[in-house]
């Protein structure tokens, strides 16, 4: 069966095509803002409108297919920013109507998880989902992806992005990537708040502390490299800690990292060390798959479609929603 | 500090420590060693380990004097990153007990009522003296002689079999907001790890309120708890 996935919930616009478990194409275009600026809904939606048709054409030609060959259209229902979500949803609905194809509404977070499971062949891992808008520790139980821990304020990716803005770093290809490169050259660790509550974390205090200390740090001789290093060492340690706590609590021996921050090599390395210390196995993917993309939506959509006896989402429910929790989704396709 | 390091055997690796059983001054002890976490920067690791050993030792003592059963501390050794405490014989975690005797079992309504009420009472006793646990989960409650629970009468107070452990993230001088977050952490850990028992937290919360003696502080905590919950629901999730 052939599925196409449309993703545009944040600043990445992606379309991907799969044939069963095989990836036929994966095309993405990212809206990049000038240094010091974040992306806003209106401009992001504008970006998506400009690029969605060329991306669709490329995804089809990479896959050597036409839309009539596709069996099911999948799109991101949420969570995300309303206006950008709507651009991808509108095109998905239009295509579905034009070619008389079933359509499936997909939860973005579940897309990350299912894609990660497919690529890494991990069976039932604890999932650390880290991106610009989400920070969650997830485990599957009884037809739902249950959220064991999460951020109680801002997401880790948002913390990294805003820290990059404070340092006036480039957003190309992404603020997180540039922090990672600078951090590799950092040596001196400054002191940042470290806030863990059970399996939850908090990052907003770190950010406000960094904002108020920034000049003092520079005067004390800390370089931008040192500060990026400090930020990564601190926030990633918090993430590893809550992941480990969840593993101990449920007795799990597998971890899967998904989401845009998940391609950070230092985060993967730290997680690998933790896993080794407790005899567990780490699964991670590279930037093609952990950063938002269309394939993940196709993967989760196809699972849902098949489990649902190929019925698809009723037309009246093919809207978008800005808030849509991972544990709101009934996982009909797993039988464990 | 000099003492002979007792022979000991590794019994478990918890969320952040390795747990050994040994003998110290003729007593059976549990040695909780917060071993070096090689994934984190040594400076950060040293700082956190010190903070947590200190928090755990303090809270274990303070909780005990507030009437909550906790393992007695025998020795704190920062150099070995270890706390020596009373080994609780014949104990099981509440998590293991629920998984074995309650989940997917019939006729356990009274048992659920008893254990959830006991847990509510324990949390109330802690919060009443401004201790927040910081990691309230069913893995961090030990049950002593848990077999006796299976034959306990309906509506009996079984809290004397509950032993609170793992206070590394505790605060001993906490605010109402901290207490509210403590409750929220507990609620979420129950709804994720014990999803098959959706009423657990409701019973705990009812018992918590019943056993909380200071009414004005309780009201404050309840209001904060509602705030914390609402914040959780409102969080946007972009990207
Ligand atoms: N005093 C004790 N007596 C007996 N067993 C204990 C005691 N303290 C801890 N344990 C066992 O060790 C496990 C982990 O202990 P805990 O203090 O929760 O460490 P961690 O912070 O690593 O989770 C507990 O679940 C329990 O099985
Ligand atoms: Mg524990």
mmCIF file with all atom_site columns, C-alpha atoms in Angstrom, chain A residues 1-4 16-25 65 69-72 74 114-115 118-119 121 295-303 305-306 310:
data_model
loop_
_atom_site.group_PDB
_atom_site.id
_atom_site.type_symbol
_atom_site.label_atom_id
_atom_site.label_alt_id
_atom_site.label_comp_id
_atom_site.label_asym_id
_atom_site.label_entity_id
_atom_site.label_seq_id
_atom_site.pdbx_PDB_ins_code
_atom_site.Cartn_x
_atom_site.Cartn_y
_atom_site.Cartn_z
_atom_site.occupancy
_atom_site.B_iso_or_equiv
_atom_site.pdbx_formal_charge
_atom_site.auth_seq_id
_atom_site.auth_comp_id
_atom_site.auth_asym_id
_atom_site.auth_atom_id
_atom_site.pdbx_PDB_model_num
ATOM 1  C CA . UNK A 1 1   ? 0.000  0.000  0.000  1.00 0.00 ? 1   UNK A CA 1
ATOM 2  C CA . UNK A 1 2   ? 1.259  3.502  -0.842 1.00 0.00 ? 2   UNK A CA 1
ATOM 3  C CA . UNK A 1 3   ? 0.828  6.391  1.597  1.00 0.00 ? 3   UNK A CA 1
ATOM 4  C CA . UNK A 1 4   ? 1.785  10.058 1.310  1.00 0.00 ? 4   UNK A CA 1
ATOM 5  C CA . UNK A 1 16  ? 7.094  11.922 2.184  1.00 0.00 ? 16  UNK A CA 1
ATOM 6  C CA . UNK A 1 17  ? 5.885  8.823  0.370  1.00 0.00 ? 17  UNK A CA 1
ATOM 7  C CA . UNK A 1 18  ? 6.140  5.221  1.556  1.00 0.00 ? 18  UNK A CA 1
ATOM 8  C CA . UNK A 1 19  ? 5.216  1.870  0.100  1.00 0.00 ? 19  UNK A CA 1
ATOM 9  C CA . UNK A 1 20  ? 4.485  -0.343 3.091  1.00 0.00 ? 20  UNK A CA 1
ATOM 10 C CA . UNK A 1 21  ? 7.731  -0.182 5.125  1.00 0.00 ? 21  UNK A CA 1
ATOM 11 C CA . UNK A 1 22  ? 9.830  1.207  2.308  1.00 0.00 ? 22  UNK A CA 1
ATOM 12 C CA . UNK A 1 23  ? 10.572 4.930  2.002  1.00 0.00 ? 23  UNK A CA 1
ATOM 13 C CA . UNK A 1 24  ? 10.155 6.146  -1.578 1.00 0.00 ? 24  UNK A CA 1
ATOM 14 C CA . UNK A 1 25  ? 10.760 9.864  -1.024 1.00 0.00 ? 25  UNK A CA 1
ATOM 15 C CA . UNK A 1 65  ? 4.711  8.059  -8.882 1.00 0.00 ? 65  UNK A CA 1
ATOM 16 C CA . UNK A 1 69  ? -1.109 5.732  -7.570 1.00 0.00 ? 69  UNK A CA 1
ATOM 17 C CA . UNK A 1 70  ? -1.327 6.719  -3.897 1.00 0.00 ? 70  UNK A CA 1
ATOM 18 C CA . UNK A 1 71  ? -3.703 4.681  -1.705 1.00 0.00 ? 71  UNK A CA 1
ATOM 19 C CA . UNK A 1 72  ? -4.049 6.972  1.283  1.00 0.00 ? 72  UNK A CA 1
ATOM 20 C CA . UNK A 1 74  ? -2.062 11.397 5.581  1.00 0.00 ? 74  UNK A CA 1
ATOM 21 C CA . UNK A 1 114 ? 6.157  5.275  14.910 1.00 0.00 ? 114 UNK A CA 1
ATOM 22 C CA . UNK A 1 115 ? 8.776  6.501  12.476 1.00 0.00 ? 115 UNK A CA 1
ATOM 23 C CA . UNK A 1 118 ? 10.150 1.597  12.148 1.00 0.00 ? 118 UNK A CA 1
ATOM 24 C CA . UNK A 1 119 ? 13.627 2.941  11.305 1.00 0.00 ? 119 UNK A CA 1
ATOM 25 C CA . UNK A 1 121 ? 13.355 -1.678 14.656 1.00 0.00 ? 121 UNK A CA 1
ATOM 26 C CA . UNK A 1 295 ? 7.456  10.283 6.017  1.00 0.00 ? 295 UNK A CA 1
ATOM 27 C CA . UNK A 1 296 ? 6.684  10.055 9.725  1.00 0.00 ? 296 UNK A CA 1
ATOM 28 C CA . UNK A 1 297 ? 3.126  11.201 9.048  1.00 0.00 ? 297 UNK A CA 1
ATOM 29 C CA . UNK A 1 298 ? 2.755  8.631  6.281  1.00 0.00 ? 298 UNK A CA 1
ATOM 30 C CA . UNK A 1 299 ? 4.122  5.872  8.553  1.00 0.00 ? 299 UNK A CA 1
ATOM 31 C CA . UNK A 1 300 ? 1.778  6.590  11.473 1.00 0.00 ? 300 UNK A CA 1
ATOM 32 C CA . UNK A 1 301 ? -1.113 7.301  9.117  1.00 0.00 ? 301 UNK A CA 1
ATOM 33 C CA . UNK A 1 302 ? -0.743 3.994  7.306  1.00 0.00 ? 302 UNK A CA 1
ATOM 34 C CA . UNK A 1 303 ? -0.628 2.038  10.576 1.00 0.00 ? 303 UNK A CA 1
ATOM 35 C CA . UNK A 1 305 ? -5.476 3.282  8.344  1.00 0.00 ? 305 UNK A CA 1
ATOM 36 C CA . UNK A 1 306 ? -4.806 -0.454 8.255  1.00 0.00 ? 306 UNK A CA 1
ATOM 37 C CA . UNK A 1 310 ? -9.003 1.146  5.677  1.00 0.00 ? 310 UNK A CA 1
#
